[in-house]
Short mmCIF file of C-alpha atoms in Angstrom, two decimals:
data_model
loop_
_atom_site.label_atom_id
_atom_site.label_comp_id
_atom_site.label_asym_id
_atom_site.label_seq_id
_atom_site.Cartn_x
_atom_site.Cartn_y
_atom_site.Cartn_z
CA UNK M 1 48.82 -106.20 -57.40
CA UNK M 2 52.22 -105.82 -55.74
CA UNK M 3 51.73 -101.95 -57.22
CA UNK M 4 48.40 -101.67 -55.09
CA UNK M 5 50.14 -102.93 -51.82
CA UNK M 6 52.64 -100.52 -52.61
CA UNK M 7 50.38 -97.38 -52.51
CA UNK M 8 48.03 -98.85 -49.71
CA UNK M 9 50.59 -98.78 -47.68
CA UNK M 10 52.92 -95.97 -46.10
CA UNK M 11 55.71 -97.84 -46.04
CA UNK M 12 56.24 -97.51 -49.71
CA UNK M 13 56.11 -93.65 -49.34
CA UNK M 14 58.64 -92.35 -51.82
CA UNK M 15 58.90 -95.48 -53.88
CA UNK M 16 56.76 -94.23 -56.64
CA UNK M 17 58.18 -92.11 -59.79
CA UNK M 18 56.97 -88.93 -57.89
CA UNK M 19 60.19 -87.22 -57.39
CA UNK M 20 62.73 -89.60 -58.83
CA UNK M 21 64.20 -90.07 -61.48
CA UNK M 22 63.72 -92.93 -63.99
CA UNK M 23 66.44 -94.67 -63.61
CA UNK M 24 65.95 -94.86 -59.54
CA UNK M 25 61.92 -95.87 -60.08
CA UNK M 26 62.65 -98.51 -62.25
CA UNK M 27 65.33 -99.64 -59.68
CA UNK M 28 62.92 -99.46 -57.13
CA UNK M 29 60.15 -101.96 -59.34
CA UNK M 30 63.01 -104.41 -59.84
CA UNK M 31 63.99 -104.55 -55.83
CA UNK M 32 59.44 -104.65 -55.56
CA UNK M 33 59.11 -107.49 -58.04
CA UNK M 34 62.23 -109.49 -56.44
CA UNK M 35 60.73 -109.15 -52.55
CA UNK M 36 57.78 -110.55 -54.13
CA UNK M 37 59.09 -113.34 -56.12
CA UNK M 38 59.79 -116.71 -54.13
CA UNK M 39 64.18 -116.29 -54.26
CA UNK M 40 64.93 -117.81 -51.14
CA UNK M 41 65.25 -115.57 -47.55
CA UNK M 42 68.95 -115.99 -47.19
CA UNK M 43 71.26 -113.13 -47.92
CA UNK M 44 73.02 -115.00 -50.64
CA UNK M 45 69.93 -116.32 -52.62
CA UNK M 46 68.88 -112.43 -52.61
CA UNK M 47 72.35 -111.19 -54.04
CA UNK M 48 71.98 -114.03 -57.12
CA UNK M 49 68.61 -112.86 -57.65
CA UNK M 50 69.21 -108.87 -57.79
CA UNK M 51 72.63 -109.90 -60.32
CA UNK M 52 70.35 -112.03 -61.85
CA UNK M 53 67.71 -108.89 -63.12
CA UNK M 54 70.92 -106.77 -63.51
CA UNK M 55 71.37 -105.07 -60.00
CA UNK M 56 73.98 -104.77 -57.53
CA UNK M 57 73.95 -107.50 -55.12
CA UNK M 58 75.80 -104.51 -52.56
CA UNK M 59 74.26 -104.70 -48.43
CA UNK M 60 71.82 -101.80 -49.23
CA UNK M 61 69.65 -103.33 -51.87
CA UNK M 62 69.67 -106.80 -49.96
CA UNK M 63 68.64 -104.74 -47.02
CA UNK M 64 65.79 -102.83 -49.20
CA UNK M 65 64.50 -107.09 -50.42
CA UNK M 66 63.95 -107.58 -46.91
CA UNK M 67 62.50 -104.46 -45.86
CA UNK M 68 59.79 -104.93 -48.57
CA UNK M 69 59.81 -108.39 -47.45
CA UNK M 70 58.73 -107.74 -43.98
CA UNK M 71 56.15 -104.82 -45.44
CA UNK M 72 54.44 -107.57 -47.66
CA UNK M 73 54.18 -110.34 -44.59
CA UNK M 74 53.11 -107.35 -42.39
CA UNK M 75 50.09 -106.36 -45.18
CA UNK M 76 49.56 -110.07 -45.02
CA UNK M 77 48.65 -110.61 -41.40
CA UNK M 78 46.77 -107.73 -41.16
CA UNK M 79 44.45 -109.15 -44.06
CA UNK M 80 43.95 -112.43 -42.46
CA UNK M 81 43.31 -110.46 -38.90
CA UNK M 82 40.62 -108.83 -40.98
CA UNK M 83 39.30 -111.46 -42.55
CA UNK M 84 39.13 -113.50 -38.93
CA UNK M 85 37.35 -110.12 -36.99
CA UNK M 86 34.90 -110.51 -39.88
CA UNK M 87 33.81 -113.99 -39.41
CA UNK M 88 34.17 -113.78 -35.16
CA UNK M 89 32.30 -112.01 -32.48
CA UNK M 90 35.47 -110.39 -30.93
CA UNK M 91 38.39 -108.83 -32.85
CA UNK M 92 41.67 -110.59 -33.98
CA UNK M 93 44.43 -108.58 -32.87
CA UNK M 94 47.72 -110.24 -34.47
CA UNK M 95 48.23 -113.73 -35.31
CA UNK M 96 48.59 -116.42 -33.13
CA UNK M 97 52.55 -116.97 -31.77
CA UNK M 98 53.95 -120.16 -33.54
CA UNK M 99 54.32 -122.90 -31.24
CA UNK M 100 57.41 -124.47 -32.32
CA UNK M 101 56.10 -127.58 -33.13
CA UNK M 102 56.02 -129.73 -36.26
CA UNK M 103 52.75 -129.06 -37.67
CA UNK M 104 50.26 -132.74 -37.83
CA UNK M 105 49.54 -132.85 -41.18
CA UNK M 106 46.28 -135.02 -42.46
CA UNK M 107 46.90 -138.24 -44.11
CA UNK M 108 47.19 -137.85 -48.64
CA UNK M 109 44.03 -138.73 -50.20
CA UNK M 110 40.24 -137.69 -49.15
CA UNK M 111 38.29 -138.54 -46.17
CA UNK M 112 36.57 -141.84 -48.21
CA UNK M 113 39.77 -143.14 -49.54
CA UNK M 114 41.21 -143.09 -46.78
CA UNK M 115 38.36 -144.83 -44.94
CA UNK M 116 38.16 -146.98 -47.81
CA UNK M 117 42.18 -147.96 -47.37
CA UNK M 118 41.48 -148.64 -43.43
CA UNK M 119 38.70 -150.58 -44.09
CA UNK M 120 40.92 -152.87 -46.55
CA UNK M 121 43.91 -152.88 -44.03
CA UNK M 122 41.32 -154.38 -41.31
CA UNK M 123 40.35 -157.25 -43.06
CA UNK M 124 43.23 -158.00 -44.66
CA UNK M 125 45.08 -158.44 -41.06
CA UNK M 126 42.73 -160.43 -40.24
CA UNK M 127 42.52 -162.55 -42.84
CA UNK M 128 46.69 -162.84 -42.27
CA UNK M 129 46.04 -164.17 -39.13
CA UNK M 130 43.70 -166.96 -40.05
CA UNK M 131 44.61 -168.11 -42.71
CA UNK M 132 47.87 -169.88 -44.57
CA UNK M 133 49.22 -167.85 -47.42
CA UNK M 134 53.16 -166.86 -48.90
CA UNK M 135 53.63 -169.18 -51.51
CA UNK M 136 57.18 -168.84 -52.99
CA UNK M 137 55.58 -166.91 -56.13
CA UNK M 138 54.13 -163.85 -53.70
CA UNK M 139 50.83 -163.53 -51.76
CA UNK M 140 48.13 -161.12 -52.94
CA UNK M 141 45.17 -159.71 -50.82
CA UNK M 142 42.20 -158.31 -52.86
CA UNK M 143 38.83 -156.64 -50.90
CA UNK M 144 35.60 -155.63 -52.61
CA UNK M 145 32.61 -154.70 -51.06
CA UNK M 146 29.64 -156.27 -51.46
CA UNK M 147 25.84 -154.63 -51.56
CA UNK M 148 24.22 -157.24 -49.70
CA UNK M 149 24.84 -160.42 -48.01
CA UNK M 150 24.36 -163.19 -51.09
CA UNK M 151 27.58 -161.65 -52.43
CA UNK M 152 29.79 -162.16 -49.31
CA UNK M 153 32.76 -164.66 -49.96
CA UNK M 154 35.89 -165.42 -49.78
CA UNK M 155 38.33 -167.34 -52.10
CA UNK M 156 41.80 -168.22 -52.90
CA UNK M 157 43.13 -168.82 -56.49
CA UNK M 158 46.31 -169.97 -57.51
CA UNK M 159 48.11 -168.43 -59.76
CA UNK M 160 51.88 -168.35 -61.67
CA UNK M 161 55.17 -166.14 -61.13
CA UNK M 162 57.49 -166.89 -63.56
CA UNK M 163 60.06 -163.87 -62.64
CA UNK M 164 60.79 -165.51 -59.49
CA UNK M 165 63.44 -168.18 -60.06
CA UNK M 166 66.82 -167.59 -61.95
CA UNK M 167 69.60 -169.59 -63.34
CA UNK M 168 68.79 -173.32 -64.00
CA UNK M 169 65.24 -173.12 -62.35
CA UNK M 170 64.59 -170.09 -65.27
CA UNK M 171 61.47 -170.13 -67.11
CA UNK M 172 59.99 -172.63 -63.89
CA UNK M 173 56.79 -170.96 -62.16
CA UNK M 174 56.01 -170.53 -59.14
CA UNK M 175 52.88 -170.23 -56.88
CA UNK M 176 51.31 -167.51 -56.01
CA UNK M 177 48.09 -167.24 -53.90
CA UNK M 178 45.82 -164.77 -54.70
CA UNK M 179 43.12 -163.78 -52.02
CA UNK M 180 40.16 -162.79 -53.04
CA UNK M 181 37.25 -160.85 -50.26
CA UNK M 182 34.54 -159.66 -50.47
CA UNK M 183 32.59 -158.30 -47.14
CA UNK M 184 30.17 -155.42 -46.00
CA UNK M 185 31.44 -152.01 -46.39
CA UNK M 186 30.67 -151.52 -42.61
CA UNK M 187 32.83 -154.79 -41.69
CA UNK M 188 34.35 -153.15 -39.38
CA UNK M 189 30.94 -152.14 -37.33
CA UNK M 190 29.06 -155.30 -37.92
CA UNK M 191 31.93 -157.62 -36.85
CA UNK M 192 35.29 -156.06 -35.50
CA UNK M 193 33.94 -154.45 -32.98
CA UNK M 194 31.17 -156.92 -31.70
CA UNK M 195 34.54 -159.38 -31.28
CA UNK M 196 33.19 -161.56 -33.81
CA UNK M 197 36.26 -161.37 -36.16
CA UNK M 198 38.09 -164.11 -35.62
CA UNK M 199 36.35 -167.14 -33.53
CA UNK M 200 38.34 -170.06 -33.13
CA UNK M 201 40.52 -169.83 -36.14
CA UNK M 202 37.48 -169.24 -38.26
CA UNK M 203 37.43 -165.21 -39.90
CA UNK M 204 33.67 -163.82 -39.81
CA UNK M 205 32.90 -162.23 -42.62
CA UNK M 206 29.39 -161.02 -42.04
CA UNK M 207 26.60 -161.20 -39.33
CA UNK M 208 23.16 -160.44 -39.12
CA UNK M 209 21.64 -160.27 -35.50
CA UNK M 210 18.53 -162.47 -34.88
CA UNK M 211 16.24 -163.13 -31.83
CA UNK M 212 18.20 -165.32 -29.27
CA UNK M 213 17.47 -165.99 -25.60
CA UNK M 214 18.24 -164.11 -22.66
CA UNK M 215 22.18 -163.69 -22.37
CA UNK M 216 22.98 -165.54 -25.95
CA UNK M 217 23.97 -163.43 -28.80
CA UNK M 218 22.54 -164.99 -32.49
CA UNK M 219 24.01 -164.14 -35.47
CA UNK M 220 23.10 -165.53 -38.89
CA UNK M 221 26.44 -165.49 -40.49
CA UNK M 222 28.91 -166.20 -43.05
CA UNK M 223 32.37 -167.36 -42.20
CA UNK M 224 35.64 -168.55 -43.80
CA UNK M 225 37.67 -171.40 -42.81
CA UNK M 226 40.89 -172.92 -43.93
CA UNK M 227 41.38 -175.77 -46.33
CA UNK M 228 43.99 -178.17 -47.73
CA UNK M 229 46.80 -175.89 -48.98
CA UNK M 230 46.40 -172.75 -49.67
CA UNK M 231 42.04 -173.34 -50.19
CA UNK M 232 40.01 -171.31 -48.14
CA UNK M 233 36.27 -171.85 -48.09
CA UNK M 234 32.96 -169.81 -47.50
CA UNK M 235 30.44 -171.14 -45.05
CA UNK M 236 26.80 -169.97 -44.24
CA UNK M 237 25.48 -170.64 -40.54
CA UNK M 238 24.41 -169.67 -37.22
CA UNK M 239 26.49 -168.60 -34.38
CA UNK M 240 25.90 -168.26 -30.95
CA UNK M 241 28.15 -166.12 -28.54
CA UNK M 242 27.62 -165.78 -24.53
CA UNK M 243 30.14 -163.99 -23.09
CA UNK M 244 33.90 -165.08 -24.25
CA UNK M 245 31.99 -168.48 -25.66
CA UNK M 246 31.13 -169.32 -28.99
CA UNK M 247 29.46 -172.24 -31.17
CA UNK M 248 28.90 -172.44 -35.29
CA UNK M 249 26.24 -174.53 -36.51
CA UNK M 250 24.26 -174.85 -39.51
CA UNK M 251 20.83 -174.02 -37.79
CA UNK M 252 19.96 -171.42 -34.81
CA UNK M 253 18.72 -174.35 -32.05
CA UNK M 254 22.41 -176.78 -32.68
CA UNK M 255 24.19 -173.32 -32.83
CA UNK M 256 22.32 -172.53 -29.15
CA UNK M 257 22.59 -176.19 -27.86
CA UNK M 258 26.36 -176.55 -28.39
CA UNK M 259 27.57 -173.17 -26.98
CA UNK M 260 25.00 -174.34 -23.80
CA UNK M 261 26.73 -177.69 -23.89
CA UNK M 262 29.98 -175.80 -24.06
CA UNK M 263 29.28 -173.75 -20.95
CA UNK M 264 28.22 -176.56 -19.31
CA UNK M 265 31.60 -177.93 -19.59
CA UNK M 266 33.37 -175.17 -19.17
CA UNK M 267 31.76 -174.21 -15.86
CA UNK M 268 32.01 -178.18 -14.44
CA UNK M 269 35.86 -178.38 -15.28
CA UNK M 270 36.91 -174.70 -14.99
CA UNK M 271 37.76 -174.33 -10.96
CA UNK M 272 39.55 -178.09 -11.26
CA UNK M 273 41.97 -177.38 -13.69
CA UNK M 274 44.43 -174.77 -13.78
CA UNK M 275 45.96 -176.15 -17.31
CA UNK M 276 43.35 -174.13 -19.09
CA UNK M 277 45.10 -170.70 -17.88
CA UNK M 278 48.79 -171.80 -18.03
CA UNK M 279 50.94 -170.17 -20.97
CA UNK M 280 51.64 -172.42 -23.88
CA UNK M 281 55.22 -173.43 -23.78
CA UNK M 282 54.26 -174.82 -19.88
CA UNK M 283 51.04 -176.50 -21.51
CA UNK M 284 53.64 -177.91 -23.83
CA UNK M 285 56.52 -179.32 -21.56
CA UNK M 286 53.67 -180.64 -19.51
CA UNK M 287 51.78 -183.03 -21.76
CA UNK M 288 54.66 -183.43 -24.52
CA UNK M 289 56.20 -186.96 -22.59
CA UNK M 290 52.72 -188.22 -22.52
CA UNK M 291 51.41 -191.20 -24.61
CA UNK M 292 47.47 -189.89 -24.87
CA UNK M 293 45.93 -189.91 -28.08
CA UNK M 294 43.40 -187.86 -28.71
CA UNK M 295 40.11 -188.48 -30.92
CA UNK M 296 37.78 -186.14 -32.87
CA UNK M 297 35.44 -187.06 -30.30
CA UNK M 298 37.45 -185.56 -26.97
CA UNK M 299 36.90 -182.18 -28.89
CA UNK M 300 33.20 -182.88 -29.66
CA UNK M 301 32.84 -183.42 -25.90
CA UNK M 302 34.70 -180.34 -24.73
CA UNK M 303 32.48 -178.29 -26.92
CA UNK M 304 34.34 -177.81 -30.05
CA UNK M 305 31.38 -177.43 -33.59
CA UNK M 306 32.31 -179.21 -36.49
CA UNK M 307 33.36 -176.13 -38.44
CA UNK M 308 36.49 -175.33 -35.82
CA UNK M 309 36.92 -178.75 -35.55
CA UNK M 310 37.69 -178.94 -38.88
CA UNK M 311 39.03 -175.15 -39.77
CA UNK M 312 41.96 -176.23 -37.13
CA UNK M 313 42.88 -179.87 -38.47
CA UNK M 314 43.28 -177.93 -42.14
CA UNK M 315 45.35 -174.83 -40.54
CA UNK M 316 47.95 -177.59 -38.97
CA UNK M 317 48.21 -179.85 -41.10
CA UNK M 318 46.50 -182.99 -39.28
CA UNK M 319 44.49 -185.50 -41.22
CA UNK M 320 40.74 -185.47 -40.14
CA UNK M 321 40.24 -188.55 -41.33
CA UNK M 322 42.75 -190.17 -38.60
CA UNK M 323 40.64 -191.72 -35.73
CA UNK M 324 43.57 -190.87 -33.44
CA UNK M 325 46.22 -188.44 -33.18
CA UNK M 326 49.22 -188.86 -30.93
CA UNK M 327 49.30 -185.99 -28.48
CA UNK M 328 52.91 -184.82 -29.54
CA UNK M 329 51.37 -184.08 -33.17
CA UNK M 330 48.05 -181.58 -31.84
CA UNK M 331 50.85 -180.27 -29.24
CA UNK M 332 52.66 -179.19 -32.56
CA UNK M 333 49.79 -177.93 -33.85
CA UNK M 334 48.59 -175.79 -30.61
CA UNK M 335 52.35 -174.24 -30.82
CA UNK M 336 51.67 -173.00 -34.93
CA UNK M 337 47.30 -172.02 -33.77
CA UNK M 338 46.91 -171.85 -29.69
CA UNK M 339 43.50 -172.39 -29.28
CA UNK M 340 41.24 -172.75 -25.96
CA UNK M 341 39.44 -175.60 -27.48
CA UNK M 342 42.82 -177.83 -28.70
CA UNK M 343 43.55 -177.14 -24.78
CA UNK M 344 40.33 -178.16 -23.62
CA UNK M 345 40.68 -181.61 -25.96
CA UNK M 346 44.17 -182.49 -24.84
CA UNK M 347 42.87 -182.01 -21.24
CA UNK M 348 39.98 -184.36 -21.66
CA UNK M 349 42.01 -187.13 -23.72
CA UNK M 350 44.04 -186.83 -20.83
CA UNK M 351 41.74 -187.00 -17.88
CA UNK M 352 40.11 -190.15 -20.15
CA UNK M 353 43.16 -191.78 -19.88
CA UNK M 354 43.97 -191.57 -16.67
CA UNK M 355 40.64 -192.78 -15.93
CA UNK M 356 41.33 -196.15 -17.82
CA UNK M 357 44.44 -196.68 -16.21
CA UNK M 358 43.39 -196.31 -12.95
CA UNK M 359 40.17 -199.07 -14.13
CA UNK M 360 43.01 -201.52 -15.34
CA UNK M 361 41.31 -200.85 -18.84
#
């Protein structure tokens, strides 16, 4: 090939046995084969290779490497030029100038695995965000795909690490939580970008839109919430969404009467109390010196469904089970999971209160 190039091109006039003599042909092969090899551009990587095939490494036959260098890259461009004028309606003169920049290279891996990796990164952060996990043995996040909507779930197991602790505490195991998901390949679509990911502390796994009056949003869907330890578990429901609003339920008409009842609320309390926009360290400081208590039911009657409710009691750390819950302890809680509806609760134990004091109750 290089011996083609050679006699398509006039540079090479003269570099053929015509009129030499052996001994300066073969020379002349050697210096062709060595522009052509990859050697390195640099003066001194072209001396080692022409000592290296038994030639003098002297300034005239480095000069000669890079002459048929340049002849070679020259032949190049003028094959790609050709190749371009082919395929476009105008001609290609010469290459396009380099621009000096670092060229942006495309992520390793094909178009679907690397879909397939984002895809698993999504949910995953999510699920991070919900949901309690690092036990002392190491925290593992597995996604799978499912084909249809019977196979969506979500599950945690437990499992043992016994390369974690040294010395004395050799040989002991420890935890290790293993997450196991398993949502619709088009999660992403279907949930992430409706905003339906993660609604008050609860992670959506999948929807399915249904028929839902004017200005609600229905979704049969399946969700995961948070249980004792490390347990996570896989509901199946309705939810209802109007605007920045939502409400789980276990059938379409409680999931559409409690976010109604919730807007309700919101609306009748919203333009008397500035609380509900105030930062959380001054929500805090505000109601931390106060003796309120607040009951399951002061979230039931700010809105709250029985699946947050409960999600938000596991995530913290708070007994359900308690009728009442000094106001320091679901402050503590609203630091570690800041939700609207712990806010709205607080604010209507609170309000409660007040009432009864000023009634001498």
């Amino acid at each position: 090939m290089v011996h083609a190039t050679t006699q398509g091109n006039s540079n090479f006039a003269g570099t053929t046995a015509a009129g030499k003599s052996p001994s300066a042909h073969d020379k002349e092969v050697k210096l062709i084969k060595t522009a052509a090899t990859d050697t390195g551009h640099t003066k001194k990587a072209i001396m080692a290779a022409l000592r290296a095939i038994g030639l003098a490494g002297n300034p005239a036959n480095v000069e000669r490497v890079q002459e048929l260098r340049a002849d070679f890259e020259m032949v190049r461009a003028q094959r790609f030029c050709d190749r371009a004028s082919a395929r476009l309606s105008q001609p290609v003169p010469s290459l396009p100038t380099p621009s000096g920049r670092a060229p942006v290279l495309l992520p390793k891996g094909t178009p679907s695995k690397r879909l397939t990796a984002l895809r698993i990164r999504a949910i995953s952060a999510h699920a991070k965000g919900a949901f309690r996990h690092g036990a002392p043995g190491g925290t593992r996040f597995t996604v799978g795909f499912a084909s249809c909507t019977s196979k969506v779930n979500y599950s945690v197991e437990l499992g043992r690490n016994y390369d974690v602790y040294r010395g004395a505490y050799k040989g002991w195991g420890a935890n290790v939580d293993n997450h196991q998901i398993c949502v619709p390949a088009d999660w992403r679509l279907r949930v992430e970008r409706k905003g339906l990911a993660n609604l008050g502390g609860l992670l959506t796994l999948d929807v399915l839109p249904m028929e839902s009056p004017a200005g609600i949003a229905l979704y049969d869907a399946v969700w995961a919430s948070q249980g004792r330890g490390y347990d996570v578990r896989t509901e199946r429901g309705f939810i209802a969404k109007s605007g920045d609003e939502h409400f789980h339920g276990d059938t379409p008409e409680n999931a559409i009467a409690g976010l109604l009842r919730k807007c309700r609320i919101l609306k009748k309390h919203m333009a008397t109390v500035a609380d509900l926009s105030s930062s959380v360290d001054s929500f805090i400081a505000k109601f931390s010196a106060s003796d309120v208590k607040v009951s399951l039911d002061d979230a039931r009657q700010t809105g709250s469904c029985e699946y947050g409710i409960r999600s938000w009691c596991q995530s913290v750390g708070i007994d359900i089970a308690r009728v009442k819950v000094p106001v320091t302890e679901i402050l503590e809680g609203f630091r570690k999971l800041p939700l609207s509806e712990v806010r709205r609760a607080v604010l209507f134990a609170a309000r409660r209160h007040r009432v009864r004091l000023v009634n001498g109750s």
